[in-house]
C-alpha positions as MATLAB code, in Angstrom:
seq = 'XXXXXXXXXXXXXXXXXXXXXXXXXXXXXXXXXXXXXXXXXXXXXXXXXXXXXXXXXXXXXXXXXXXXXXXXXXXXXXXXXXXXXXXXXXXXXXXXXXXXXXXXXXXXXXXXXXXXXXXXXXXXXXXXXXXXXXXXXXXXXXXXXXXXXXXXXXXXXXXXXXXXXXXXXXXXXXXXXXXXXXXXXXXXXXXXXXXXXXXXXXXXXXXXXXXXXXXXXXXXXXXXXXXXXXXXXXXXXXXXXXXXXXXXXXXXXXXXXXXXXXXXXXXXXXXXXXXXXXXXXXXXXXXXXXXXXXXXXXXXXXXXXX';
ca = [
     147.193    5.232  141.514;
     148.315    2.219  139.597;
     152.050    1.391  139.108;
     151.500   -0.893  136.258;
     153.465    1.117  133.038;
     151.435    2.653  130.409;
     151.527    0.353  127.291;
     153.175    1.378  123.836;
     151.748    0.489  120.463;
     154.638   -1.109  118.370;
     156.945    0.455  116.290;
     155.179   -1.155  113.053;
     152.263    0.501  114.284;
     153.060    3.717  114.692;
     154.414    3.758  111.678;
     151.561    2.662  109.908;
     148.483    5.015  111.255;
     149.207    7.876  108.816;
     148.688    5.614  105.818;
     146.186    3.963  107.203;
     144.242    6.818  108.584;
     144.921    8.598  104.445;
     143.791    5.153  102.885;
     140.467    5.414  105.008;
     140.175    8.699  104.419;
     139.981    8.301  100.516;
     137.616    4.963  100.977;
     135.486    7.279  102.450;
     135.668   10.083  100.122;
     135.635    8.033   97.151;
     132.438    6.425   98.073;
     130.828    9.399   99.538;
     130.628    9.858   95.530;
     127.751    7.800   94.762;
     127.782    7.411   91.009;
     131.713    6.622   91.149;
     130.645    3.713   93.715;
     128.173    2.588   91.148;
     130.449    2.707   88.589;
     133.322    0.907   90.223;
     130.747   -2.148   90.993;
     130.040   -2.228   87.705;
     133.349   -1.920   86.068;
     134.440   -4.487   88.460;
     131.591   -6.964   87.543;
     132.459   -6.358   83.849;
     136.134   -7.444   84.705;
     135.000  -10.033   86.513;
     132.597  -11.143   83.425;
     135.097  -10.465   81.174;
     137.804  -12.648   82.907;
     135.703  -15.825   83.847;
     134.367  -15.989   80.195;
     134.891  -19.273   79.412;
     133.008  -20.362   82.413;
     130.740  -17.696   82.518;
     129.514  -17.493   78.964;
     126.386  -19.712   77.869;
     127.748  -20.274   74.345;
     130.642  -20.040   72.007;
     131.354  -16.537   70.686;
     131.818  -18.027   67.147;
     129.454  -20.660   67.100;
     126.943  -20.348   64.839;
     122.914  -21.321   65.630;
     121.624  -21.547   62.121;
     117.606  -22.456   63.092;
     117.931  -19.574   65.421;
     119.347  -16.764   63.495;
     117.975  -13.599   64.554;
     116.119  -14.567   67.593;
     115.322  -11.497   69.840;
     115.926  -11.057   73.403;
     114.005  -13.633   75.863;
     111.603  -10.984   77.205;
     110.434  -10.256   73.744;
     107.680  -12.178   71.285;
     109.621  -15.150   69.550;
     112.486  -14.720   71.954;
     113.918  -18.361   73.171;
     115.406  -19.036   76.854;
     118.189  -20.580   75.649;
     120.085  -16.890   73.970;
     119.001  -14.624   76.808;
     120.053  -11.387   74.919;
     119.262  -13.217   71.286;
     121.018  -14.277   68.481;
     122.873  -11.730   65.709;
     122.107  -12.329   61.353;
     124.703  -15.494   61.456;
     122.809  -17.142   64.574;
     125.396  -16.400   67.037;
     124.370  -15.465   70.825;
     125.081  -12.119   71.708;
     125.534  -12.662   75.081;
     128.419  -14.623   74.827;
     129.677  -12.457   72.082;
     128.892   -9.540   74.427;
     130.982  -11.229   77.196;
     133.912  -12.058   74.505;
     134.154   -8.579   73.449;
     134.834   -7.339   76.688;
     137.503   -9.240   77.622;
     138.809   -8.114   73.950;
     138.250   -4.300   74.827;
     139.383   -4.348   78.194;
     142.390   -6.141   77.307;
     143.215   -3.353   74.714;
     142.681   -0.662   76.845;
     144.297   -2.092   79.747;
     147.708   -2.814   77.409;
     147.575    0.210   75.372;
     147.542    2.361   78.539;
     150.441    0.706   79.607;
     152.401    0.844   76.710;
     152.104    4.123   76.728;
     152.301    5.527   80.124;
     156.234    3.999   80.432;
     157.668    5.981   77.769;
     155.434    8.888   78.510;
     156.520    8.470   82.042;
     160.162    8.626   81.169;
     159.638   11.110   78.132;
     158.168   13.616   80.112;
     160.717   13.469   82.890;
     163.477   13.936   80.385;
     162.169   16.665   78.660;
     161.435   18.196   83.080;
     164.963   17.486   83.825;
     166.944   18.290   80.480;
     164.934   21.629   79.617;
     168.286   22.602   77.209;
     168.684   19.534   75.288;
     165.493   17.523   75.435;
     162.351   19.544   75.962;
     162.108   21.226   72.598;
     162.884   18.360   70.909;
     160.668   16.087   72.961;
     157.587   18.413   73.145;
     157.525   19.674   69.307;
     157.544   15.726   68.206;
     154.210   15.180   70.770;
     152.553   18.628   69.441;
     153.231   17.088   66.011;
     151.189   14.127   67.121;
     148.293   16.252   68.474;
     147.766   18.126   65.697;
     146.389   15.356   64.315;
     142.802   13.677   65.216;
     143.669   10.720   67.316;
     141.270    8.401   65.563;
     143.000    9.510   62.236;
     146.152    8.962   63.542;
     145.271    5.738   64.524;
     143.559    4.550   61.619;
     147.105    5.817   60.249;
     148.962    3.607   62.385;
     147.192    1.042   61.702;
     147.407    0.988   57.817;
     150.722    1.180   58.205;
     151.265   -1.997   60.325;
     148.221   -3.494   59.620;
     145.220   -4.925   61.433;
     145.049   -7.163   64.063;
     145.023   -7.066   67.672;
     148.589   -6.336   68.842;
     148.668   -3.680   66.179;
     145.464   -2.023   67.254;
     147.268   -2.259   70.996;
     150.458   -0.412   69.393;
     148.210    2.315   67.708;
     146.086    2.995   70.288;
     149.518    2.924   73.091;
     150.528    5.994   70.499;
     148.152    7.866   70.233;
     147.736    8.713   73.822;
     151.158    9.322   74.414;
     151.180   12.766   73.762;
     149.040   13.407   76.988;
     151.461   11.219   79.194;
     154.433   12.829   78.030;
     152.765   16.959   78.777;
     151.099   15.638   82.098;
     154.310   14.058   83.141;
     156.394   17.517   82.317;
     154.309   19.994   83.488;
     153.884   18.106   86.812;
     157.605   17.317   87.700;
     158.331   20.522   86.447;
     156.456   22.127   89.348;
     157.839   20.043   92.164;
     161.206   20.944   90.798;
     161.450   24.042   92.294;
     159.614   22.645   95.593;
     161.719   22.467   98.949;
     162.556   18.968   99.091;
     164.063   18.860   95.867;
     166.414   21.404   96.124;
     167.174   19.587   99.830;
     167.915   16.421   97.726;
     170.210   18.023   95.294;
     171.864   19.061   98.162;
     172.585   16.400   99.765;
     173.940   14.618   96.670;
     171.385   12.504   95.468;
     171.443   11.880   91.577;
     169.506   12.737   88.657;
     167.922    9.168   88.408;
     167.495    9.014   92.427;
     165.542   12.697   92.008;
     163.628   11.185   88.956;
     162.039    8.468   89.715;
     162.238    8.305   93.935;
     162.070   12.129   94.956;
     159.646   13.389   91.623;
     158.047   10.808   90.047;
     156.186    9.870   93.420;
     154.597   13.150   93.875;
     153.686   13.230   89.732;
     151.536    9.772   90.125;
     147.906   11.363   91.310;
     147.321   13.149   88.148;
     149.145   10.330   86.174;
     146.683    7.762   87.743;
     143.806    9.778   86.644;
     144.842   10.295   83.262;
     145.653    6.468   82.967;
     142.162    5.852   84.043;
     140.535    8.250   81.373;
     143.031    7.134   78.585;
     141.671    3.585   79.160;
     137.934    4.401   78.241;
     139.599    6.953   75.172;
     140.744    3.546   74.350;
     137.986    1.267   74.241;
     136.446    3.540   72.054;
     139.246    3.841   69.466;
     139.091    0.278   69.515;
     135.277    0.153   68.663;
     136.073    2.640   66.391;
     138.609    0.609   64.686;
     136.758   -2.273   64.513;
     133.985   -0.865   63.264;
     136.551    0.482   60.349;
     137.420   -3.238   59.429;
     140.919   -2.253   60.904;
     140.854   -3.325   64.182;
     140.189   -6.959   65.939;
     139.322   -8.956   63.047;
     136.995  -12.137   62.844;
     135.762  -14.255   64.207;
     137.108  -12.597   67.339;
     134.086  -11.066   69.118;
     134.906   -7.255   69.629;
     132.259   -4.475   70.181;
     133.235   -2.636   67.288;
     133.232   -5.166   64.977;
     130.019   -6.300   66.043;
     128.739   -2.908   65.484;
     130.122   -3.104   61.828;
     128.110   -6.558   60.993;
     124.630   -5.163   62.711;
     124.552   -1.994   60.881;
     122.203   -3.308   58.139;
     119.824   -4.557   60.919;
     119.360   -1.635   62.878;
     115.509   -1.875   61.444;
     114.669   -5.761   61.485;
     116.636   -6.456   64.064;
     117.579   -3.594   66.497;
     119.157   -5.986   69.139;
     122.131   -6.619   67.594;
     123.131   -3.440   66.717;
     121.788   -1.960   70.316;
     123.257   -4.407   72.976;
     126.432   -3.890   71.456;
     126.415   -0.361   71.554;
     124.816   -0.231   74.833;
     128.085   -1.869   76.172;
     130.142    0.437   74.794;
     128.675    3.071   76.628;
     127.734    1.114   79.550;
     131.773    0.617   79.655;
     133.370    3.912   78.853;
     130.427    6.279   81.600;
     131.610    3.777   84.159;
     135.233    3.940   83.682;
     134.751    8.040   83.673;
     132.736    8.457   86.585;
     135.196    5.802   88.753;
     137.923    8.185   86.947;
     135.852   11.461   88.635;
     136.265    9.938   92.310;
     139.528    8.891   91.784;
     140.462   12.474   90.848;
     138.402   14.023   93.950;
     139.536   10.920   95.961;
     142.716   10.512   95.468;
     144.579   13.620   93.936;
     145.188   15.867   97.370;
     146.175   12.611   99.667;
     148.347   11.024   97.059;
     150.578   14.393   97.775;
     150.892   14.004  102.042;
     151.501    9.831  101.279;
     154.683   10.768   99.494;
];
């Protein structure tokens, strides 16, 4: 038998194999789901596209070709090497545009969800943890807002601030409030009558210390989810806008508007009006399916990490 002692894995480490063993555990899961593996490569080379524009694109959005004005795609009769994915009625390449636009949509969806998770976040825990004062209050002004169609409401927003890119940001972050704020209330109001949070009242923790570090925590699986969905919901009210007139305006290159110009093309030149489209749904099946494995993924193991 040997004397030499039995060695211990450090503190540090001990510590860390439950997380570690959960955050494997959801790699695995989430990419057991094939089509939300797919999707997360592509939304991630989009993002990458979409962020390395400048050095990525082969033209100017807003430059205009004029001996080359609707040119088809390379692969087709009369197409030229030089615009891959062709050129739209004003002799601008798509491609680039293409590129552009998502760095435009993405950058809307990615701000409106975050402008409006926060003060759903905190609206919804008021309304949880003030049920006498707040929650009426709180929850009749958010079924107000969804009684209304969101793209009407938008397009209301909108007219009322006016077009523009930070404004179509601001009407977009509103209109998906509403779903924050009931998410964030029904969930905390569950895990208010759980164990631990009694335990914490008890031992004198505070109504901000049970917010945000005992509930909120526990709250974020479905929220993540929901902030996932909410950002395709907003690339399309963003198309939708722009292909209005009251979204991005030009010569910004936005999918929407893009959509708007090519519309009296869709027979002489289907191209412009396709690719265009194509990205738009392209864009908003990926970021659903990667929102799908997050959901199966993530959702029960979010719960034991807190």
């Amino acid at each position: 038998m040997s004397d030499t002692p039995a060695t211990l894995p450090p503190p540090a480490a001990v510590t860390a194999t439950p997380r570690a063993r959960l955050f494997r555990e959801f790699l695995r899961s989430f990419t057991a789901n094939r089509g939300a593996t797919t999707a997360a490569i592509v939304l991630l080379s989009m993002f990458v596209a979409a962020i390395f524009a400048p050095w990525i694109a082969p033209h100017s959005p807003i430059e205009q070709y004029r001996d080359f004005v609707k040119i088809p795609p390379a692969w087709f009769d009369g197409g030229n090497l030089r615009f891959l994915l062709g050129t739209d009625e004003a002799g601008r390449d798509i491609l680039s545009r293409l590129i552009y636009g998502a760095r435009l949509s993405f950058w809307i969806g990615l701000s409106s969800v975050v402008l409006s998770l926060i003060p759903g976040i905190l609206l919804g825990l008021l309304a949880a943890f003030f049920p006498r004062w707040l929650d009426t209050p709180i929850m009749r002004l958010m079924d107000m807002m969804m009684a209304l169609p969101s793209l009407l409401l938008a397009v209301a927003v909108v007219a009322v601030i006016g077009p523009g890119l930070a404004n179509t940001t601001i009407a977009i972050a509103i209109v998906t409030l509403p779903a924050y704020v009931r998410l964030t209330r029904a969930a905390a109001i569950g895990e208010l009558q759980r164990e631990y949070v009694i335990a914490s009242r008890m031992a004198g923790a505070g109504t901000l210390r049970l917010m945000f570090s005992t509930v909120l925590p526990n709250c974020a699986a479905p929220l993540i989810v929901q902030a996932t969905l909410s950002f395709s919901v907003a690339i399309l009210d963003a198309a939708a806008l722009g292909f209005l007139g009251l979204g991005v305006q030009p010569p910004l290159a936005e999918w929407g508007s893009m959509l708007a110009s090519a519309r009296d093309y869709m027979e002489s030149a289907w191209w412009i009006v396709t690719l265009p489209g194509l990205a738009i749904v392209i864009s908003v099946l990926a970021i659903n399916l990667v929102g799908d494995g997050l959901r199966d993924a993530l959702d029960p193991k979010l719960k034991r990490i807190a």
